[in-house]
PDB file of C-alpha atoms and ligand atoms in Angstrom:
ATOM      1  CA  UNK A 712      49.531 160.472 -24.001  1.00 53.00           C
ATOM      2  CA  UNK A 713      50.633 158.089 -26.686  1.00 51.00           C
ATOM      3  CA  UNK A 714      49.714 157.907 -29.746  1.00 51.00           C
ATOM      4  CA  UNK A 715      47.739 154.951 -29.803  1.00 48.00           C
ATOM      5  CA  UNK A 716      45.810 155.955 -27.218  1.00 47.00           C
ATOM      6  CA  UNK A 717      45.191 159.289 -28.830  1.00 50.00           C
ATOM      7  CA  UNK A 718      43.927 157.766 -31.791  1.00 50.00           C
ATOM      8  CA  UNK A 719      41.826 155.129 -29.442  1.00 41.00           C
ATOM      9  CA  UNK A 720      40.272 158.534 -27.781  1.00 47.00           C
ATOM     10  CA  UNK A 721      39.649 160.442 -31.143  1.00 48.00           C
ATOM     11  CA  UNK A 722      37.617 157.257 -32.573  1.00 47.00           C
ATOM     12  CA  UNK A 723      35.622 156.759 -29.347  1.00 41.00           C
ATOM     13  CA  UNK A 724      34.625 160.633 -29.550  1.00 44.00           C
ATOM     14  CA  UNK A 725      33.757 160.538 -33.125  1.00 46.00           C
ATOM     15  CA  UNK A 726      31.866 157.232 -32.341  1.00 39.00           C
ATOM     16  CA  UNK A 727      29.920 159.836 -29.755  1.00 39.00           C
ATOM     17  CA  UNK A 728      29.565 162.171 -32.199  1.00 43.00           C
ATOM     18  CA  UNK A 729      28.502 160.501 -34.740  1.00 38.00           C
ATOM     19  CA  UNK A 730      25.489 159.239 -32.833  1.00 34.00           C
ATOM     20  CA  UNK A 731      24.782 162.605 -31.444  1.00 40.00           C
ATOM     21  CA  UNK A 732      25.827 162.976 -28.169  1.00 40.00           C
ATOM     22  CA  UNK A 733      26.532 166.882 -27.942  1.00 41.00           C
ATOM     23  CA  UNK A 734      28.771 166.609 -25.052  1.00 43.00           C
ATOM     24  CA  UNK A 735      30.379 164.174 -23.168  1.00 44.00           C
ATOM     25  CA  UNK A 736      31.338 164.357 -19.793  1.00 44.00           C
ATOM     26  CA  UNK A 737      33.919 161.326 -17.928  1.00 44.00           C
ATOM     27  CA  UNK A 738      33.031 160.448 -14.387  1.00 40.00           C
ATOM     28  CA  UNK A 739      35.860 158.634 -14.083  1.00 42.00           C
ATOM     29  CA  UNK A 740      39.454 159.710 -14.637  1.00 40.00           C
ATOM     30  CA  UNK A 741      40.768 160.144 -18.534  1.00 37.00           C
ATOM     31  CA  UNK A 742      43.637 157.200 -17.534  1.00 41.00           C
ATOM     32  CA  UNK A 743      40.538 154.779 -17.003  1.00 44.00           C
ATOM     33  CA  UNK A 744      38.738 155.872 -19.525  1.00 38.00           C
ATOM     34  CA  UNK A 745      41.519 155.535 -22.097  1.00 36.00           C
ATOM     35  CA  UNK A 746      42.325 152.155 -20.512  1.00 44.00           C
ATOM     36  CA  UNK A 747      38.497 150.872 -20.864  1.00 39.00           C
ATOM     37  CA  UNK A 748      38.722 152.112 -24.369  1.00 38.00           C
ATOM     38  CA  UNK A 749      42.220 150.107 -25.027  1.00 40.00           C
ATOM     39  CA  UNK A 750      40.724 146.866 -24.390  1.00 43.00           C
ATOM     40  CA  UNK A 751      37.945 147.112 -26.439  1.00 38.00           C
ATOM     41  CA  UNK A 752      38.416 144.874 -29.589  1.00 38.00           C
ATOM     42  CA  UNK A 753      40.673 146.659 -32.152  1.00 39.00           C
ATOM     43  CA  UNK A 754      38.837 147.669 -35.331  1.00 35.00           C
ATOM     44  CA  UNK A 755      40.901 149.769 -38.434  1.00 35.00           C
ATOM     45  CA  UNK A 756      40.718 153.665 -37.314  1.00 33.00           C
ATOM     46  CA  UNK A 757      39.036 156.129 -39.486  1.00 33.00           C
ATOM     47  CA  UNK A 758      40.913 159.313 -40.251  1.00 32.00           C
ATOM     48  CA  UNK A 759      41.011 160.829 -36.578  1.00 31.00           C
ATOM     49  CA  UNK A 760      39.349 164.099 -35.968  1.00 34.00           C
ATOM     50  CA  UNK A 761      40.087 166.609 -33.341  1.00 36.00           C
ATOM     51  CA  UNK A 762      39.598 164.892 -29.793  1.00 36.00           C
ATOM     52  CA  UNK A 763      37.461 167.557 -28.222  1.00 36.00           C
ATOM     53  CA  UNK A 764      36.170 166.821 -24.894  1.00 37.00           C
ATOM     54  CA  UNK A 765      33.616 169.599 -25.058  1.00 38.00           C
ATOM     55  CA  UNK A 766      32.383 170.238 -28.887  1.00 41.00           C
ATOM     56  CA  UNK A 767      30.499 173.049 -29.832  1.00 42.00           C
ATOM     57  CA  UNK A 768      26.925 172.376 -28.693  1.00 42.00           C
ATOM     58  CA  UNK A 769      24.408 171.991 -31.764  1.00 48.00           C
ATOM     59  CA  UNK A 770      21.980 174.627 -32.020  1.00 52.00           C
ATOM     60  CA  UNK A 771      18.869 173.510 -29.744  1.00 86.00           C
ATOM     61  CA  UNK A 772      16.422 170.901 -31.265  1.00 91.00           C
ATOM     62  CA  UNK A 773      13.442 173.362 -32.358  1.00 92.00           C
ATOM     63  CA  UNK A 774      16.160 175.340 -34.163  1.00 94.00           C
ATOM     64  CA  UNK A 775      17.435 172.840 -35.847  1.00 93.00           C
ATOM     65  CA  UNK A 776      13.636 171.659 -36.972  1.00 95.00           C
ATOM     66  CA  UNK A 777      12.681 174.995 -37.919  1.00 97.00           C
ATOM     67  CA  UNK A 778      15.928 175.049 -40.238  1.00 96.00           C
ATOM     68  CA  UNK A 779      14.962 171.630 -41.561  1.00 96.00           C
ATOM     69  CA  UNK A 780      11.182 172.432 -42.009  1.00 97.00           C
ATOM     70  CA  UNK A 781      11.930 176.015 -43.792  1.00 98.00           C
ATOM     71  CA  UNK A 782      14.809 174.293 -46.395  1.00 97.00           C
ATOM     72  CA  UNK A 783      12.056 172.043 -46.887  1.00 98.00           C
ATOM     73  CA  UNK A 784       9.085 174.892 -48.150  1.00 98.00           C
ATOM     74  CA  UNK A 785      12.227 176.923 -49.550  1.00 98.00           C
ATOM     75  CA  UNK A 786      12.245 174.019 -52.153  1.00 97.00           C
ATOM     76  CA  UNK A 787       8.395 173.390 -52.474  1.00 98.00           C
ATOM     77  CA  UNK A 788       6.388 173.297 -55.332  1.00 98.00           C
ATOM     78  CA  UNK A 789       2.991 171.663 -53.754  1.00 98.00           C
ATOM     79  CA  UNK A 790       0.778 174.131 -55.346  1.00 98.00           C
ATOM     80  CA  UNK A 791       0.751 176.654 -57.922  1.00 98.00           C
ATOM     81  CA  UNK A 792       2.412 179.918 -56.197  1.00 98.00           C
ATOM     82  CA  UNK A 793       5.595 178.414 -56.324  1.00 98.00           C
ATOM     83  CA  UNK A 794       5.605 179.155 -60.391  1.00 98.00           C
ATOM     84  CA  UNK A 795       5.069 182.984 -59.407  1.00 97.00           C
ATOM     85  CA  UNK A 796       6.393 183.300 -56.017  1.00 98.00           C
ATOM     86  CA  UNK A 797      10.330 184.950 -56.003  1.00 97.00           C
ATOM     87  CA  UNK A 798      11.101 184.056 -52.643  1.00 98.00           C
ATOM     88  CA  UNK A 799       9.088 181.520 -50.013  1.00 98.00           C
ATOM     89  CA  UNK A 800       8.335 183.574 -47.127  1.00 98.00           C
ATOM     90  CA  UNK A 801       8.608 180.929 -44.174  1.00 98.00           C
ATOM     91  CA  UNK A 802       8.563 182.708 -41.356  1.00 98.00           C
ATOM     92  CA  UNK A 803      11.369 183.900 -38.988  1.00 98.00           C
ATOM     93  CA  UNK A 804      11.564 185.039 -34.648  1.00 97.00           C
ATOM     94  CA  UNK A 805      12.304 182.940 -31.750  1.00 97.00           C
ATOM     95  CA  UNK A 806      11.814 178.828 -31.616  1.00 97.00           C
ATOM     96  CA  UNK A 807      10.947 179.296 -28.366  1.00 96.00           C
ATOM     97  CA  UNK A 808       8.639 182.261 -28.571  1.00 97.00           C
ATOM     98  CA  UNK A 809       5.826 182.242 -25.830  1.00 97.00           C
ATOM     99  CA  UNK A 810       3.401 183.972 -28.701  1.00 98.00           C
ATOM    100  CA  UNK A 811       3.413 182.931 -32.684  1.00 98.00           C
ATOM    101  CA  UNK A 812       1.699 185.864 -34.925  1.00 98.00           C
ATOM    102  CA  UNK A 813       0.449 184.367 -37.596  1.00 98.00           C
ATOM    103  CA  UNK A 814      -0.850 186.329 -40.593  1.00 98.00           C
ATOM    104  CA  UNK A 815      -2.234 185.603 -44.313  1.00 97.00           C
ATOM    105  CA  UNK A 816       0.345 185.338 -47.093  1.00 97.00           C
ATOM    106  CA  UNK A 817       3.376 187.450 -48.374  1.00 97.00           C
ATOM    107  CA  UNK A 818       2.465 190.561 -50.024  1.00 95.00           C
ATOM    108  CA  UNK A 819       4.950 192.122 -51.993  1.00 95.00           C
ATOM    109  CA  UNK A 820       7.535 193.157 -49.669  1.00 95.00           C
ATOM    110  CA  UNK A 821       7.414 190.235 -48.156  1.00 97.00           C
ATOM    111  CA  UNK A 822       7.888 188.036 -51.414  1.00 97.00           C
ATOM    112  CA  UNK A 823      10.902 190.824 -52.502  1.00 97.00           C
ATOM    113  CA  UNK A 824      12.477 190.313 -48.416  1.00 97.00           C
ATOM    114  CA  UNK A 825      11.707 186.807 -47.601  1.00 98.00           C
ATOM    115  CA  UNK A 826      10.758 188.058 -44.306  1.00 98.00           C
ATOM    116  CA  UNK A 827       7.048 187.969 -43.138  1.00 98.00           C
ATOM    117  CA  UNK A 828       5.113 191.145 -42.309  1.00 97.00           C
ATOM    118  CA  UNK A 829       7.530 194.398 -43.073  1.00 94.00           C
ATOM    119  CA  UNK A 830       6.446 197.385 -44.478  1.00 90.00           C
ATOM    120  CA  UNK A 831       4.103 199.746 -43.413  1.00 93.00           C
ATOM    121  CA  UNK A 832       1.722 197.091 -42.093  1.00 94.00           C
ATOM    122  CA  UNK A 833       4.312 195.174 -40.434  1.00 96.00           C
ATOM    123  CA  UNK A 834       5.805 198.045 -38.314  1.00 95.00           C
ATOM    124  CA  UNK A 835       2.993 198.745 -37.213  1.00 96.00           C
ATOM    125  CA  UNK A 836       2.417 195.574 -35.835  1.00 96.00           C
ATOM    126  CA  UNK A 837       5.794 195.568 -34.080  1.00 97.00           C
ATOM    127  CA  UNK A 838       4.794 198.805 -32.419  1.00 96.00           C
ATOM    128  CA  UNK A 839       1.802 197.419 -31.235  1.00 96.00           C
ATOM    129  CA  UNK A 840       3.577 194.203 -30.230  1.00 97.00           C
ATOM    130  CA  UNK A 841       6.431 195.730 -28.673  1.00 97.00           C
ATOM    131  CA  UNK A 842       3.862 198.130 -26.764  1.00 94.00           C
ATOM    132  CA  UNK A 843       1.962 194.981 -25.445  1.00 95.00           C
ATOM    133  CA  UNK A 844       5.452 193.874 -24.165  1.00 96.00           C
ATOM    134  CA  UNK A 845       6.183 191.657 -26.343  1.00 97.00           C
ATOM    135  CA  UNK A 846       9.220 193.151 -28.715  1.00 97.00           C
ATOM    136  CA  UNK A 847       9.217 191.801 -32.502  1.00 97.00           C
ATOM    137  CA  UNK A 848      12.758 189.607 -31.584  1.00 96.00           C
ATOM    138  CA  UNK A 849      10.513 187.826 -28.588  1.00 97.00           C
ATOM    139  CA  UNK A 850       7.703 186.766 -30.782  1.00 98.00           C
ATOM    140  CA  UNK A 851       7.530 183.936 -33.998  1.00 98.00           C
ATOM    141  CA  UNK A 852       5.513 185.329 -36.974  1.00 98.00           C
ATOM    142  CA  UNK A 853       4.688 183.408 -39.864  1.00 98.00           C
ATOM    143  CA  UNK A 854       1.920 183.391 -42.232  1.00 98.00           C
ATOM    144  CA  UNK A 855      -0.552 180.625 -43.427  1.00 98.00           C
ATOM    145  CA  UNK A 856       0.981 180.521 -46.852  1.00 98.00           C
ATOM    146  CA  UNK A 857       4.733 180.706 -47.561  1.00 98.00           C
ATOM    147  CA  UNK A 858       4.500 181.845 -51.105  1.00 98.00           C
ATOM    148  CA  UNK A 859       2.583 185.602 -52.351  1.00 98.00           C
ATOM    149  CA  UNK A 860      -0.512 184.855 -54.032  1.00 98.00           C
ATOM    150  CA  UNK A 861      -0.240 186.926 -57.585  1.00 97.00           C
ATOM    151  CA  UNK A 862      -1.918 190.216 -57.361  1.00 94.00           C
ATOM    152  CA  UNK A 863      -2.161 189.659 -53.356  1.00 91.00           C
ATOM    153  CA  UNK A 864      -5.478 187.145 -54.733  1.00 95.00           C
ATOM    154  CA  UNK A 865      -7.050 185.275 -51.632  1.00 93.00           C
ATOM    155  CA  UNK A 866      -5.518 181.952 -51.001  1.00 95.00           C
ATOM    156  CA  UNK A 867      -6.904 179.605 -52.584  1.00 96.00           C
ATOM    157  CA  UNK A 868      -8.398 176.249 -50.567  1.00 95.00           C
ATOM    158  CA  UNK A 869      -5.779 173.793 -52.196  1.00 97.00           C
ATOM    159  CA  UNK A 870      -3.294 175.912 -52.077  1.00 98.00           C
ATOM    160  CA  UNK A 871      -3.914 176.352 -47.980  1.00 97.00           C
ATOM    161  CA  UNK A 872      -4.649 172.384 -48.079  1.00 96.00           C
ATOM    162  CA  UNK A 873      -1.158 172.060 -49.600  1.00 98.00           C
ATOM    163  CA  UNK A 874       0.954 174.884 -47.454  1.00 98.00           C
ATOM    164  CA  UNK A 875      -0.818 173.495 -44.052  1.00 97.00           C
ATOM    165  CA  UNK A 876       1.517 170.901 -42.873  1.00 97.00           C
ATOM    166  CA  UNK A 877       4.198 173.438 -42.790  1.00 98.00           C
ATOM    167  CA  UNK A 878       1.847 176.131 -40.597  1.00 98.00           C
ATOM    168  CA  UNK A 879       1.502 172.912 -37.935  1.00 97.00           C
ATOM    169  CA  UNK A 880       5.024 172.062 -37.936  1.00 97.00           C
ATOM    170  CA  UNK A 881       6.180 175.286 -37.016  1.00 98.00           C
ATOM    171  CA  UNK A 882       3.181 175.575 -34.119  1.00 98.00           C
ATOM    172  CA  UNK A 883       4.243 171.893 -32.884  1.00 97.00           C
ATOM    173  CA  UNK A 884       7.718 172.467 -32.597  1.00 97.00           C
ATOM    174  CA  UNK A 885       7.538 176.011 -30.999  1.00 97.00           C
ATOM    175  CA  UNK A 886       4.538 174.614 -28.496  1.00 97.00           C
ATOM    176  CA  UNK A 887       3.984 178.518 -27.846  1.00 97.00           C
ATOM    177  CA  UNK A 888       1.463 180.011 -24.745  1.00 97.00           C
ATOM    178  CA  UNK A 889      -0.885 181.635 -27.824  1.00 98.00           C
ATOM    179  CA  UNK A 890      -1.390 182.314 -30.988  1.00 98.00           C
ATOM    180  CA  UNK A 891      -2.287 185.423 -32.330  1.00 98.00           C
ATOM    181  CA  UNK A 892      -4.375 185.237 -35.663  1.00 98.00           C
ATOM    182  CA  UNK A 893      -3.793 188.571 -37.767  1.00 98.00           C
ATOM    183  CA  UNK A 894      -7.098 188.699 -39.597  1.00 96.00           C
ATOM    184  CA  UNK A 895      -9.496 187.102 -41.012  1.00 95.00           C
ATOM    185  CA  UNK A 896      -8.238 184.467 -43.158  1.00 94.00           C
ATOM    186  CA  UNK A 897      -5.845 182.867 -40.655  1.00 97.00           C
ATOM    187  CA  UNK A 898      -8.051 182.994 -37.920  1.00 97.00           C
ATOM    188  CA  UNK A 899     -10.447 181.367 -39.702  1.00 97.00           C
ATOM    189  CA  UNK A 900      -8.470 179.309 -41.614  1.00 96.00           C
ATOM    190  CA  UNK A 901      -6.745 177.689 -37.620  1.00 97.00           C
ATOM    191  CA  UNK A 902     -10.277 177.708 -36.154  1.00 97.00           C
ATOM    192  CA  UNK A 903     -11.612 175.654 -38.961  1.00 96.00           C
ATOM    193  CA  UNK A 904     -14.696 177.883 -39.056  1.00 96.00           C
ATOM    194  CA  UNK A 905     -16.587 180.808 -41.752  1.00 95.00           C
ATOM    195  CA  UNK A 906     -17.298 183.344 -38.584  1.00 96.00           C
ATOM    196  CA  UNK A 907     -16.362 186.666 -39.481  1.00 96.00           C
ATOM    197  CA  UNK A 908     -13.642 188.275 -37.443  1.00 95.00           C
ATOM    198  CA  UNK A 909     -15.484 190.635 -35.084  1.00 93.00           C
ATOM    199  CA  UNK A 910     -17.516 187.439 -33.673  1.00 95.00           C
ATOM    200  CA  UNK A 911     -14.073 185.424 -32.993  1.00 96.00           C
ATOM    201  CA  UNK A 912     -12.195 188.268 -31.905  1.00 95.00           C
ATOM    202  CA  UNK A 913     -14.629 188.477 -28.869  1.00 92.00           C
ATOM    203  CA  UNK A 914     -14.223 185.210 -27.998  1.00 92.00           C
ATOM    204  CA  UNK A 915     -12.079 182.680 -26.493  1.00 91.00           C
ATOM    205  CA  UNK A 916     -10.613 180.503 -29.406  1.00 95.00           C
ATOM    206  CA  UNK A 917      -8.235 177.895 -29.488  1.00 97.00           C
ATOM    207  CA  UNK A 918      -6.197 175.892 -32.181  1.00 97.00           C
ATOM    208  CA  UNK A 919      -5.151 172.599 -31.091  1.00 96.00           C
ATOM    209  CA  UNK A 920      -5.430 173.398 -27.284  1.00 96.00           C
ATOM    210  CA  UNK A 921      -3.310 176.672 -27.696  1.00 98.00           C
ATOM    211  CA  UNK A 922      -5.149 179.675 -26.636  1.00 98.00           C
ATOM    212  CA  UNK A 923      -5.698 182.120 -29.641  1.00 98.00           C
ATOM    213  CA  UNK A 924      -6.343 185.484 -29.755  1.00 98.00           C
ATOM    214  CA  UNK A 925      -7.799 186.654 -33.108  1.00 98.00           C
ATOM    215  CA  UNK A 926      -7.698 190.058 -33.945  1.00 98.00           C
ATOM    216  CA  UNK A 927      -7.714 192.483 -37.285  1.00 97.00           C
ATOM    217  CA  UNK A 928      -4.917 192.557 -39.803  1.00 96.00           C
ATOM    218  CA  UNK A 929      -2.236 195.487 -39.145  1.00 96.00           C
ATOM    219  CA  UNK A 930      -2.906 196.052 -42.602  1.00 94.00           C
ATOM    220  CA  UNK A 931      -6.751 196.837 -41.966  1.00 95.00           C
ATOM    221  CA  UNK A 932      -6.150 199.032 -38.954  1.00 94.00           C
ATOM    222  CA  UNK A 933      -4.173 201.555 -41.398  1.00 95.00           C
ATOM    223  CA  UNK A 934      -7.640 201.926 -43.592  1.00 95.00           C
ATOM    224  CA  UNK A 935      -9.654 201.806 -40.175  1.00 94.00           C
ATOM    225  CA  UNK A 936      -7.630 203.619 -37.414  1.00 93.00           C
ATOM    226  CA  UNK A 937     -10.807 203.451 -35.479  1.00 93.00           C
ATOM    227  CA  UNK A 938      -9.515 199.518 -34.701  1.00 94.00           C
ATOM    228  CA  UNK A 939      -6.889 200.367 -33.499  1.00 93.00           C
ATOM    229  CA  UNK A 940      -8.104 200.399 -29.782  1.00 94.00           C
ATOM    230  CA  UNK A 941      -9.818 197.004 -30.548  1.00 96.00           C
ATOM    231  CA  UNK A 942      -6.572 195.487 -31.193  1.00 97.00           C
ATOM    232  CA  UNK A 943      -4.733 196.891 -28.380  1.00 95.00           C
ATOM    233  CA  UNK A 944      -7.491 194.854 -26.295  1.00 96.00           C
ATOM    234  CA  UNK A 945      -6.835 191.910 -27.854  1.00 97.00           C
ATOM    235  CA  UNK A 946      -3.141 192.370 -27.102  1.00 97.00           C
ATOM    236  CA  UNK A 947      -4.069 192.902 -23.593  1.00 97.00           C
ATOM    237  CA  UNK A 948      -5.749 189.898 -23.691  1.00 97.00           C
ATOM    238  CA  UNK A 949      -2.525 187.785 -24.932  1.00 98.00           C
ATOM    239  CA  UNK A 950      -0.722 189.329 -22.854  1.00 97.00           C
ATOM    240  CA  UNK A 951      -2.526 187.863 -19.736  1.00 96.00           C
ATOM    241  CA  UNK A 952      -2.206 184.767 -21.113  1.00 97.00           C
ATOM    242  CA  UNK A 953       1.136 184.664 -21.798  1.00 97.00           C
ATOM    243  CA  UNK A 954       1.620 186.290 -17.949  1.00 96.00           C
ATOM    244  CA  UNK A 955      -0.677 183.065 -16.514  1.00 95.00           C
ATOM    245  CA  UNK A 956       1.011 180.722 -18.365  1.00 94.00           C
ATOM    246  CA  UNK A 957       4.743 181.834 -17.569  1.00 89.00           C
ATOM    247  CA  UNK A 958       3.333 181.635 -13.622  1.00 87.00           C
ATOM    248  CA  UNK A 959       1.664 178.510 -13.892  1.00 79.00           C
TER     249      UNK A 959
HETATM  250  S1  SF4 B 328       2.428 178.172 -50.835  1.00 76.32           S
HETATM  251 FE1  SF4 B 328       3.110 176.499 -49.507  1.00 76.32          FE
HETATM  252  S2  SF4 B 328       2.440 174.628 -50.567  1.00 76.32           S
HETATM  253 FE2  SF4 B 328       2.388 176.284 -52.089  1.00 76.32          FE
HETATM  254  S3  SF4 B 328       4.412 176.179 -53.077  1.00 76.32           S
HETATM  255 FE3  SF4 B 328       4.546 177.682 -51.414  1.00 76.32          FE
HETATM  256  S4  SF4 B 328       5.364 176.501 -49.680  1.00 76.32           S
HETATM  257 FE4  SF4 B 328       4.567 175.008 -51.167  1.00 76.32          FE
END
């Protein structure tokens, strides 16, 4: 190949690139190509990159929203637990989990970790998860707010008003088969409702027109053991919607 028509080649597949094509495939053969490309008008070429037929594929597009959307909270400073937060919590799992946990706030582990639900409370809920079939790396958990409320304080309404748009980002770009609602703050807070848990737990909820399963805190069932066989219920009951969904 010459080097004119290497350059002509690189230029086209930057061109490509650079209005995100993720891989390009020629019907025709490369000769043709490269001749189609050599009578196009001549314009000054850039620096040439790497001609690479088959670049690295970006990561998928809820990835790469997720990544966008959690850069974005890392820097927030909507409300007032971003002065005493040490580390926004945004969530973390699979973008294309079937099931989204979705619990209260950081505590302090969680503010310490960045990471949402670890500790006692949160291996708990992994064993119970993992039990149901549904192992912690499967599953998306997040929490209403992304930054600890001092003193682990109940979220305040602005501050939930504020944090909100990132709790419905991450929902709409994962589009999961349910939601489970750890407690009763964020199952209240996604119903838009003041019914105490043990009403909506026996119930069939959902948020947006995503099934939800709401169900007790893993944090509450290690003061009340006695809920634990509640919850495992509930987990039955997300997992048959996950199971009808995935047939449907
Ligand atoms: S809790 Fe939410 S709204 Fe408030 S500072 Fe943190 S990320 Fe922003």
């Amino acid at each position: 190949m010459s080097d004119r028509a290497r350059n002509l080649l690189a230029r086209y597949l930057q061109q490509r690139r650079e209005i995100g094509e993720i891989e390009i495939v020629f019907s025709q053969d490369v000769h043709e190509v490269l001749s189609a490309i050599a009578a196009a008008p001549a314009a000054p070429i850039a620096t040439p990159v790497a001609a690479t037929v088959h670049p690295e594929p970006s990561a998928p597009a809820a990835t790469r929203s997720l990544q966008v959307l959690g850069e974005t909270a890392g820097k927030c400073t909507a409300c007032r637990l971003a002065e005493t937060r040490s580390t926004v919590v945004f969530g973390e799992g699979d973008p294309a989990a079937r099931v989204v946990v979705v619990g209260e706030a950081p505590g302090a582990e969680e503010d310490r970790t960045g990471r949402p639900f670890v500790g006692r409370a949160g291996k708990l809920l992994d064993q119970l998860l993992a039990s149901s079939g549904f192992p912690r790396e499967t599953v998306y958990i997040c929490n209403v707010l992304k930054c600890r409320p001092p003193g682990n304080r109940n979220p305040q309404p602005d501050e939930v008003e504020s944090c909100n748009p990132f709790l419905k980002g991450q929902l709409q770009t994962i589009g999961p088969s349910a939601i489970l609602a750890c407690g009763t703050f964020p199952a209240q807070t996604l119903l838009g409702t003041s019914q105490p848990i043990g009403r909506l737990r026996r119930s069939s909820q959902s948020y947006e027109g995503i099934p939800l399963i709401a169900t007790y805190h893993p944090a509450a069932l290690l003061r009340n053991p006695s809920w634990i066989r509640p919850v495992w219920a509930d987990l039955q009951r997300l997992r048959q919607i996950v199971d009808e969904a995935d047939v449907e």
